Coordinates of C-alpha atoms in Angstrom, one line a residue:
M1 CA 7.8 -11.0 9.2
K2 CA 9.1 -7.5 9.5
T3 CA 7.3 -5.6 12.3
V4 CA 7.4 -1.8 13.1
R5 CA 6.5 -0.4 16.5
E6 CA 6.3 3.3 17.4
M7 CA 7.4 4.7 20.7
K8 CA 8.1 8.2 22.0
I9 CA 10.9 9.9 23.9
V10 CA 9.5 11.6 27.1
S11 CA 12.6 13.4 28.3
H12 CA 12.8 17.0 29.5
D13 CA 16.6 17.2 29.7
A14 CA 17.2 20.1 27.4
S15 CA 21.0 19.6 27.3
Q16 CA 20.7 16.0 26.1
L17 CA 18.0 16.9 23.6
R18 CA 20.3 19.5 22.1
S19 CA 23.0 16.9 21.8
L20 CA 20.5 14.6 20.0
D21 CA 19.5 17.5 17.7
E22 CA 23.2 18.1 16.8
L23 CA 23.8 14.4 16.2
M24 CA 20.7 14.4 13.9
R25 CA 22.0 17.5 12.0
V26 CA 25.4 15.9 11.4
F27 CA 23.9 12.6 10.4
G28 CA 21.6 14.5 7.9
S29 CA 24.6 16.4 6.5
A30 CA 26.6 13.1 6.1
K31 CA 23.6 11.5 4.3
R32 CA 23.3 14.3 1.8
Y33 CA 27.0 14.4 1.2
A34 CA 27.0 10.6 0.6
F35 CA 24.0 10.9 -1.8
N36 CA 25.8 13.5 -3.9
R37 CA 29.1 11.6 -4.0
L38 CA 27.3 8.4 -5.1
L39 CA 25.6 10.3 -7.9
E40 CA 29.0 11.5 -9.0
G41 CA 30.1 7.9 -9.3
R42 CA 32.3 7.6 -6.1
N43 CA 32.7 4.2 -4.5
A44 CA 30.6 3.5 -1.5
K45 CA 33.5 2.1 0.5
D46 CA 35.6 5.2 -0.1
I47 CA 32.7 7.4 1.1
I48 CA 32.3 5.3 4.3
K49 CA 36.0 5.7 5.0
H50 CA 35.8 9.5 4.5
L51 CA 32.6 10.3 6.5
P52 CA 34.0 9.7 10.0
H53 CA 36.9 12.2 9.4
Q54 CA 34.7 14.9 7.9
F55 CA 31.6 14.5 10.1
Q56 CA 33.0 13.0 13.3
L57 CA 30.7 10.0 13.0
N58 CA 31.7 6.5 14.0
K59 CA 32.0 3.9 11.2
R60 CA 28.7 2.3 11.9
F61 CA 26.8 5.6 11.6
A62 CA 28.7 6.3 8.4
E63 CA 27.7 2.9 7.0
D64 CA 24.1 3.5 7.9
A65 CA 24.0 6.9 6.2
V66 CA 25.4 5.4 3.0
L67 CA 23.0 2.5 3.2
L68 CA 20.0 4.9 3.4
V69 CA 21.0 6.9 0.4
Q70 CA 21.8 3.7 -1.6
S71 CA 18.3 2.5 -1.0
L72 CA 16.9 5.9 -2.0
I73 CA 18.8 5.9 -5.3
S74 CA 17.9 2.3 -6.2
S75 CA 14.2 2.9 -5.4
Q76 CA 14.1 6.0 -7.6
R77 CA 15.6 4.0 -10.5
E78 CA 13.1 1.3 -10.0
L79 CA 10.2 3.7 -10.0
L80 CA 11.3 5.5 -13.2
P81 CA 9.6 3.1 -15.7
I82 CA 6.4 3.1 -13.6
R83 CA 6.3 6.9 -13.4
L84 CA 6.9 7.2 -17.1
E85 CA 4.1 4.7 -17.8
N86 CA 1.7 6.7 -15.6
V87 CA 2.6 10.0 -17.3
R88 CA 2.0 8.4 -20.7
A89 CA -1.4 7.1 -19.6
K90 CA -2.3 10.6 -18.4
I91 CA -1.2 12.0 -21.8
E92 CA -3.4 9.5 -23.6
K93 CA -6.4 10.2 -21.4
T94 CA -6.0 14.0 -21.9
E95 CA -5.7 13.7 -25.7
K96 CA -8.8 11.6 -25.7
K97 CA -10.7 14.1 -23.7
I98 CA -9.6 17.0 -26.0
D99 CA -10.8 15.0 -29.0
E100 CA -14.2 14.3 -27.4
Y101 CA -14.7 17.9 -26.5
Q102 CA -13.6 19.2 -29.9
H103 CA -16.0 16.9 -31.8
G104 CA -18.9 17.4 -29.5
R105 CA -19.1 13.9 -28.0
K106 CA -18.6 15.4 -24.6
I107 CA -19.8 18.8 -23.1
P108 CA -18.1 20.5 -20.2
K109 CA -20.4 20.8 -17.1
K110 CA -18.8 23.6 -15.1
V111 CA -17.0 25.9 -17.6
D112 CA -17.4 27.0 -21.2
L113 CA -15.8 24.9 -24.0
S114 CA -12.9 27.3 -24.7
T115 CA -11.8 27.5 -21.0
C116 CA -12.1 23.7 -20.7
L117 CA -9.9 23.1 -23.8
D118 CA -7.4 25.7 -22.8
G119 CA -6.9 23.9 -19.4
L120 CA -6.6 20.5 -21.1
H121 CA -4.0 21.8 -23.6
R122 CA -2.0 23.3 -20.7
R123 CA -2.2 20.0 -18.8
L124 CA -1.1 18.2 -22.0
E125 CA 1.9 20.5 -22.5
K126 CA 3.0 20.0 -18.9
L127 CA 2.6 16.2 -19.1
K128 CA 4.7 16.0 -22.3
S129 CA 7.4 18.0 -20.7
K130 CA 7.4 15.6 -17.7
E131 CA 7.5 12.6 -20.1
A132 CA 10.6 14.0 -21.9
E133 CA 12.3 14.6 -18.6
L134 CA 11.6 11.1 -17.3
Q135 CA 12.6 9.5 -20.6
R136 CA 15.9 11.4 -20.5
H137 CA 16.7 10.1 -17.0
L138 CA 15.8 6.6 -18.1
E139 CA 18.1 6.7 -21.1
Q140 CA 21.0 8.4 -19.2
G141 CA 20.7 6.2 -16.1
T142 CA 20.2 9.2 -13.8
I143 CA 17.3 9.9 -11.4
P144 CA 15.0 13.0 -11.0
R145 CA 16.1 15.6 -8.5
V146 CA 15.6 14.6 -4.8
I147 CA 14.8 17.3 -2.2
F148 CA 15.8 16.3 1.3
G149 CA 13.2 17.9 3.6
G150 CA 10.4 17.4 1.0
K151 CA 9.4 19.2 -2.2
E152 CA 6.3 20.7 -0.6
N153 CA 8.3 22.2 2.3
F154 CA 10.9 23.4 -0.2
Y155 CA 8.3 25.5 -2.0
K156 CA 7.0 26.7 1.3
R157 CA 10.4 28.0 2.1
L158 CA 10.7 29.7 -1.3
K159 CA 7.4 31.5 -0.6
G160 CA 8.4 32.5 2.9
K161 CA 5.8 30.3 4.6
I162 CA 8.4 28.6 6.8
T163 CA 11.6 30.1 8.2
N164 CA 15.1 29.1 7.2
E165 CA 15.5 27.5 10.7
E166 CA 12.4 25.4 10.2
W167 CA 13.6 24.3 6.7
K168 CA 17.0 23.2 8.2
D169 CA 15.1 21.2 10.9
L170 CA 13.1 19.4 8.3
R171 CA 16.3 18.4 6.5
S172 CA 18.0 17.0 9.7
N173 CA 15.3 15.2 11.6
Q174 CA 16.4 11.6 11.3
L175 CA 18.8 9.3 13.0
Y176 CA 19.1 5.6 11.9
A177 CA 21.0 2.6 13.2
R178 CA 20.9 -1.0 11.8
G179 CA 20.5 -4.0 14.1
D180 CA 23.2 -6.4 15.1
K181 CA 22.6 -9.5 17.2
S182 CA 26.2 -9.7 18.2
K183 CA 25.9 -6.1 19.8
K184 CA 23.0 -6.8 22.1
G185 CA 20.6 -6.1 19.2
N186 CA 21.9 -2.7 18.2
L187 CA 25.2 -1.0 18.9
N188 CA 24.6 2.7 18.2
I189 CA 20.9 3.0 19.4
R190 CA 20.1 0.5 22.0
L191 CA 16.8 0.0 24.0
T192 CA 17.1 -1.1 27.6
Y193 CA 14.6 -2.0 30.3
D194 CA 15.0 -1.2 34.0
D195 CA 13.1 -3.9 35.9
K196 CA 13.4 -1.9 39.2
T197 CA 11.6 1.2 37.9
Y198 CA 9.7 -0.6 35.1
Q199 CA 10.9 1.9 32.6
C200 CA 12.2 1.6 29.1
Y201 CA 15.2 3.7 28.0
V202 CA 16.9 4.4 24.7
E203 CA 20.7 4.8 24.7
I204 CA 22.3 6.6 21.8
A205 CA 26.0 6.6 21.1
N206 CA 27.2 10.2 20.6
P207 CA 30.5 10.2 18.7
L208 CA 30.4 14.0 18.5
G209 CA 31.2 14.2 22.2
Q210 CA 33.7 11.3 22.2
P211 CA 37.0 11.9 24.0
K212 CA 40.0 10.8 21.9
G213 CA 40.8 7.2 22.3
K214 CA 37.7 6.4 24.4
H215 CA 34.3 5.0 23.8
A216 CA 31.6 7.4 22.7
P217 CA 29.4 8.6 25.6
R218 CA 25.7 7.6 25.4
L219 CA 22.7 9.9 25.5
R220 CA 19.9 8.2 27.6
F221 CA 16.2 9.1 27.4
P222 CA 13.1 7.5 29.0
V223 CA 10.7 6.1 26.4
S224 CA 6.9 5.8 26.5
V225 CA 5.9 2.4 25.2
P226 CA 2.3 1.6 24.1
E227 CA 0.8 -0.7 26.7
K228 CA -0.3 -3.3 24.2
Y229 CA 3.2 -3.7 22.9
E230 CA 5.0 -3.4 26.2
E231 CA 5.5 -7.1 26.9
E232 CA 6.6 -7.8 23.3
I233 CA 9.2 -5.0 23.3
I234 CA 10.6 -5.9 26.7
D235 CA 11.1 -9.6 25.6
L236 CA 12.9 -8.3 22.5
V237 CA 15.4 -5.9 24.3
M238 CA 16.0 -8.2 27.3
G239 CA 17.0 -11.1 25.1
E240 CA 16.6 -14.9 25.7
Q241 CA 18.7 -17.0 28.0
V242 CA 20.0 -20.0 26.2
G243 CA 22.3 -21.4 28.8
V244 CA 25.2 -20.6 31.2
N245 CA 28.9 -20.3 30.7
A246 CA 31.8 -21.9 32.5
K247 CA 31.6 -19.3 35.3
G248 CA 27.9 -19.9 35.8
K249 CA 26.8 -16.7 34.2
P250 CA 23.8 -16.7 31.9
I251 CA 24.3 -16.7 28.1
I252 CA 21.8 -14.3 26.5
K253 CA 20.8 -14.5 22.9
Y254 CA 19.8 -11.2 21.4
R255 CA 17.6 -10.6 18.4
P256 CA 18.7 -7.7 16.0
Y257 CA 16.5 -4.7 15.7
T258 CA 16.8 -1.5 13.7
V259 CA 16.0 1.8 15.2
E260 CA 15.0 5.1 13.5
I261 CA 14.5 8.2 15.5
K262 CA 12.4 11.0 13.8
R263 CA 11.7 14.5 15.1
K264 CA 8.3 16.0 14.3
N265 CA 6.9 19.2 15.7
G266 CA 9.4 19.2 18.5
E267 CA 8.6 15.6 19.6
Y268 CA 10.9 12.6 19.2
Y269 CA 9.5 9.3 17.9
I270 CA 11.3 6.0 17.8
H271 CA 10.4 3.4 15.1
L272 CA 11.6 0.0 16.2
I273 CA 11.9 -2.5 13.3
Y274 CA 12.5 -6.2 13.8
E275 CA 11.7 -9.7 12.4
E276 CA 8.8 -11.2 14.2
E277 CA 8.2 -15.0 14.3
V278 CA 4.7 -15.8 13.0
Y279 CA 2.7 -19.0 13.1
G280 CA 0.5 -18.5 10.0
R281 CA 1.6 -18.8 6.3
E282 CA 0.8 -17.3 3.0
L283 CA -0.3 -20.0 0.5
A284 CA 0.6 -20.1 -3.2
Y285 CA -2.1 -19.5 -5.8
D286 CA -2.5 -23.3 -6.6
E287 CA -1.8 -24.6 -3.1
P288 CA -4.8 -26.3 -1.5
I289 CA -6.3 -25.0 1.8
Q290 CA -6.2 -27.4 4.6
A291 CA -8.9 -26.2 6.9
E292 CA -12.5 -27.1 7.9
R293 CA -13.9 -23.6 7.7
I294 CA -12.6 -20.9 5.4
A295 CA -13.4 -17.1 5.3
G296 CA -13.7 -15.1 2.1
M297 CA -13.2 -11.3 2.4
D298 CA -14.6 -8.7 0.0
I299 CA -12.6 -5.5 0.9
N300 CA -14.2 -2.1 0.1
I301 CA -13.5 1.5 0.9
D302 CA -16.3 1.6 3.6
R303 CA -16.6 -2.0 4.7
I304 CA -15.2 -5.5 4.9
A305 CA -17.7 -8.2 4.1
V306 CA -16.8 -11.7 5.4
S307 CA -18.5 -15.0 4.4
I308 CA -17.6 -18.3 6.0
V309 CA -17.7 -21.5 3.9
S310 CA -17.1 -25.2 4.6
K311 CA -14.2 -27.0 3.0
Q312 CA -16.7 -28.3 0.5
G313 CA -17.6 -24.8 -0.5
N314 CA -21.0 -24.6 1.2
F315 CA -22.1 -21.3 2.7
L316 CA -22.2 -21.2 6.5
K317 CA -22.4 -17.6 7.8
S318 CA -21.6 -14.0 6.9
K319 CA -21.0 -10.6 8.5
V320 CA -20.2 -7.1 7.4
F321 CA -17.7 -4.9 9.3
Y322 CA -18.3 -1.2 8.6
C323 CA -15.5 1.5 8.5
H324 CA -17.2 4.5 6.8
E325 CA -14.7 7.0 8.2
L326 CA -11.9 5.7 6.1
E327 CA -13.1 7.8 3.2
Y328 CA -12.2 11.1 4.8
V329 CA -10.2 10.9 8.1
R330 CA -6.5 11.8 8.4
T331 CA -3.7 9.3 8.3
N332 CA -3.2 8.5 12.0
K333 CA -6.9 8.2 12.6
R334 CA -7.3 6.1 9.4
N335 CA -4.5 3.7 10.6
N336 CA -6.3 3.3 13.9
I337 CA -9.6 2.5 12.3
V338 CA -8.0 0.0 10.0
G339 CA -6.4 -1.8 12.9
E340 CA -9.5 -1.8 15.0
T341 CA -11.7 -3.1 12.2
V342 CA -9.3 -5.9 11.2
R343 CA -9.0 -6.9 14.9
D344 CA -12.9 -7.2 15.1
V345 CA -12.9 -9.3 12.0
Y346 CA -10.3 -11.8 13.4
D347 CA -12.0 -11.9 16.8
W348 CA -15.2 -13.0 15.1
L349 CA -13.3 -15.5 12.9
L350 CA -11.6 -17.0 16.0
Q351 CA -15.0 -17.4 17.6
E352 CA -16.2 -19.2 14.5
N353 CA -13.2 -21.6 14.4
V354 CA -12.1 -20.4 11.0
G355 CA -8.6 -21.7 10.0
A356 CA -7.9 -19.9 6.7
V357 CA -8.7 -16.6 5.0
V358 CA -9.0 -15.9 1.3
I359 CA -8.7 -12.3 0.1
E360 CA -8.6 -10.4 -3.2
N361 CA -5.3 -9.9 -5.0
I362 CA -6.3 -6.4 -6.2
Q363 CA -5.1 -2.8 -6.5
L364 CA -7.2 0.3 -7.1
R365 CA -6.7 1.4 -10.7
Q366 CA -5.7 5.0 -11.3
Q367 CA -8.0 6.8 -13.7
H368 CA -5.1 9.1 -14.8
D369 CA -7.8 11.8 -14.9
T370 CA -8.7 15.1 -13.2
D371 CA -11.4 13.5 -11.0
K372 CA -10.4 15.0 -7.6
R373 CA -12.9 13.0 -5.6
F374 CA -11.7 9.6 -7.0
N375 CA -8.1 10.6 -6.7
R376 CA -8.6 11.6 -3.1
L377 CA -10.4 8.4 -2.2
T378 CA -7.8 6.1 -3.9
H379 CA -5.0 8.1 -2.3
N380 CA -6.4 8.3 1.2
F381 CA -7.9 4.8 1.3
K382 CA -4.6 3.0 1.2
K383 CA -6.1 -0.3 0.2
K384 CA -2.6 -1.8 0.4
K385 CA -2.5 -0.7 4.1
L386 CA -5.8 -2.5 4.8
T387 CA -4.8 -5.6 2.9
D388 CA -1.4 -5.7 4.6
T389 CA -3.0 -5.3 8.0
I390 CA -5.3 -8.3 7.3
I391 CA -2.4 -10.4 6.1
R392 CA -0.1 -9.4 9.0
R393 CA -2.7 -10.0 11.8
G394 CA -3.8 -13.2 10.2
L395 CA -0.2 -14.6 10.0
R396 CA 0.4 -13.5 13.6
L397 CA -2.7 -15.4 14.8
G398 CA -1.8 -18.5 12.8
F399 CA -4.2 -18.3 9.9
R400 CA -3.4 -19.6 6.4
I401 CA -3.8 -16.7 4.0
K402 CA -4.5 -17.0 0.2
K403 CA -4.9 -14.4 -2.5
V404 CA -7.1 -15.0 -5.5
N405 CA -8.0 -13.2 -8.7
P406 CA -11.1 -11.0 -7.9
A407 CA -12.4 -11.0 -11.5
Y408 CA -16.3 -10.9 -11.6
T409 CA -16.7 -11.9 -8.0
S410 CA -19.3 -9.2 -7.4
V411 CA -21.2 -10.1 -10.6
I412 CA -21.2 -13.9 -9.8
G413 CA -22.2 -13.3 -6.2
R414 CA -25.1 -10.9 -7.2
F415 CA -26.7 -13.3 -9.7
K416 CA -25.8 -16.7 -8.3
Y417 CA -25.9 -16.4 -4.5
M418 CA -27.5 -13.1 -3.4
K419 CA -31.1 -14.2 -3.7
K420 CA -30.4 -17.8 -2.8
Y421 CA -28.9 -17.0 0.6
G422 CA -30.4 -13.5 1.2
L423 CA -27.0 -11.8 1.2
S424 CA -25.9 -8.3 0.3
V425 CA -23.8 -7.8 -2.8
H426 CA -20.6 -7.6 -0.8
E427 CA -21.3 -10.7 1.3
S428 CA -22.1 -12.6 -2.0
A429 CA -18.8 -11.5 -3.5
A430 CA -17.0 -12.6 -0.3
L431 CA -18.7 -16.0 -0.7
V432 CA -17.4 -16.3 -4.3
I433 CA -13.9 -15.3 -3.1
G434 CA -13.9 -18.0 -0.4
R435 CA -15.1 -20.7 -2.9
R436 CA -12.5 -19.5 -5.5
G437 CA -9.8 -20.0 -2.8
L438 CA -10.9 -23.6 -2.6
G439 CA -10.7 -24.1 -6.3
H440 CA -14.4 -24.1 -7.2
Q441 CA -15.5 -23.1 -10.6
E442 CA -18.5 -20.7 -11.0
R443 CA -20.5 -21.7 -14.1
L444 CA -23.6 -19.8 -15.1
P445 CA -27.0 -21.2 -14.0
K446 CA -29.2 -22.5 -16.8
E447 CA -31.6 -19.5 -16.4
L448 CA -28.8 -17.0 -17.0
M449 CA -27.4 -19.0 -20.0
D450 CA -30.9 -18.9 -21.6
I451 CA -31.0 -15.1 -21.2
I452 CA -27.6 -14.7 -22.7
K453 CA -28.3 -17.0 -25.6
T454 CA -31.6 -15.4 -26.4
K455 CA -32.3 -11.9 -25.2
V456 CA -28.7 -10.6 -25.1
K457 CA -27.9 -12.2 -28.4
R458 CA -30.9 -10.7 -30.1
H459 CA -30.1 -7.3 -28.6
L460 CA -26.5 -7.4 -29.9
I461 CA -27.7 -8.3 -33.4
A462 CA -30.2 -5.4 -33.3
V463 CA -27.6 -2.9 -32.1
L464 CA -25.1 -4.0 -34.7
G465 CA -27.7 -3.5 -37.4
S466 CA -28.5 0.0 -36.3
M467 CA -24.8 0.8 -35.8
E468 CA -23.8 -0.4 -39.3
E469 CA -24.3 2.8 -41.2
S470 CA -22.8 5.0 -38.5
Y471 CA -19.7 2.9 -38.2
K472 CA -19.1 2.8 -41.9
Q473 CA -18.0 6.4 -41.6
S474 CA -15.9 5.7 -38.5
K475 CA -12.2 5.1 -38.7
S476 CA -12.0 2.5 -36.0
G477 CA -15.4 1.0 -35.3
T478 CA -14.1 -0.2 -31.9
K479 CA -17.5 -0.7 -30.3
Q480 CA -18.8 -2.6 -33.3
R481 CA -15.8 -5.0 -33.0
Q482 CA -16.4 -5.5 -29.3
Y483 CA -20.1 -6.4 -30.0
I484 CA -19.0 -8.8 -32.8
M485 CA -16.5 -10.5 -30.4
M486 CA -19.3 -10.9 -27.8
L487 CA -21.5 -12.6 -30.4
Q488 CA -18.7 -15.0 -31.2
K489 CA -18.2 -15.8 -27.6
I490 CA -21.8 -16.6 -27.1
E491 CA -21.8 -18.8 -30.2
N492 CA -18.7 -20.7 -29.0
F493 CA -19.3 -20.5 -25.3
K494 CA -18.2 -24.1 -24.7
Q495 CA -14.7 -23.3 -25.9
E496 CA -14.5 -19.9 -24.1
H497 CA -13.3 -19.3 -20.6
E498 CA -16.2 -19.3 -18.1
W499 CA -15.4 -15.7 -17.2
S500 CA -16.1 -14.5 -20.7
L501 CA -19.9 -15.1 -20.3
W502 CA -19.9 -13.4 -16.9
N503 CA -18.2 -10.5 -18.6
I504 CA -21.0 -10.3 -21.2
L505 CA -23.6 -10.5 -18.4
H506 CA -21.8 -7.8 -16.5
K507 CA -21.9 -5.4 -19.5
F508 CA -25.6 -5.9 -20.1
C509 CA -27.0 -6.6 -16.6
W510 CA -28.0 -3.0 -15.8
M511 CA -29.4 -2.0 -19.2
N512 CA -33.0 -0.9 -18.8
Q513 CA -34.6 -3.6 -20.9
Y514 CA -33.0 -6.4 -18.9
Q515 CA -32.7 -4.9 -15.4
I516 CA -35.9 -6.4 -14.0
Q517 CA -35.5 -9.8 -15.6
L518 CA -31.9 -10.3 -14.5
R519 CA -32.5 -9.1 -11.0
E520 CA -35.3 -11.6 -10.6
V521 CA -33.1 -14.6 -11.6

């Protein structure tokens, strides 16, 4: 499992820091040069041979610069179809809104109709221009323009909000070196530990100050290591003794680690990246869970609900872990809250002797709309970050992790287990997720089946009768077809997938005429 640890350089040696800044500047220039040459069709090996002569970098730094821009270009090409699909979805959504406003099916709330339509038409024009641009790149095998230093910062520079010096700093604030186990973990940027002063240091090869025919001098800076990672990082950089040689000297085995140094607001941060051995394992979708107690997790923006079930699928215990601040705090604070919340979850699971965790295999769907609040929540929440943290910590602690389809877990939990066990909606959903991980099917209780086959069926027939005349004049009659399909599923429920009936129940459960009856079931 790939692990990233962040540390900080705590040196006040102005001379060495200037040397590090200059090395970063040259590395950034070499990276941009390699990027442009690759887009021109030049061979990567030829670029690597050329970089040391033009930029005075050693071969390994040159290879790392080319590797970074190759990854950037390949990721841009992979993202093109996704970006094009998202733009087309936004175009479809915008066209639908224009049609609804023009035909009176929707009324603007904050502005008058003409202003609203004018804004939507301008948005549509901009999106279609973006679609044409992305389609052209896809057909020609090119990528959209990449701005080193960031697009937002580029426009700040154009508007004079940042100086030219600040813009140059933003374009040259990175130094990168791959790991190599044959070179004590990393040749160009190496971490060391002084067991006399109990201090970690980073040593950086500086080929810019290299005398001809000699090894490159090394810049050496003390490093501040977070206390909770200190032992782990010291073990990594010191290596492991695997024996002694013929002269009686110890043979040390080193693990490779990659180092990236980033400068931000005048501070220098080290990102240490290495493969960590874990004791847990991710299970395949159809792989059985071998554990006596299993935890199902329902993950939401403001809370994680956890329900523990036995291997037979019986409910044992549940608990909710709240994290309301995730909705609005900044990135660093949010990451800290995620880490602390997930830690509390696993501390409780270890106390309860749980051996496996089942989570939702889900992503927040984009609405492709102008709903600023929803866009902010889905962007800031970083559900992938929370899910990844749950998986990583679980694997590190030796848990078995399984992902399941989350379809209708909240609906099933609400109507099947919420009243039975006195749980909240989220705890009930977590119970369903845990049972689904064990392979249990969730069929509708007899009481709910009777409601669907009588009241819901009668309501559908009545609605279709009242809709008949209005939909004769409609071009599509989409809603009518949906209701007809629901009736067919109710008639042939034995041949339908069990989720079909839960879907019908979900669509009708909060209608006023059935709200009380269904809540009481």
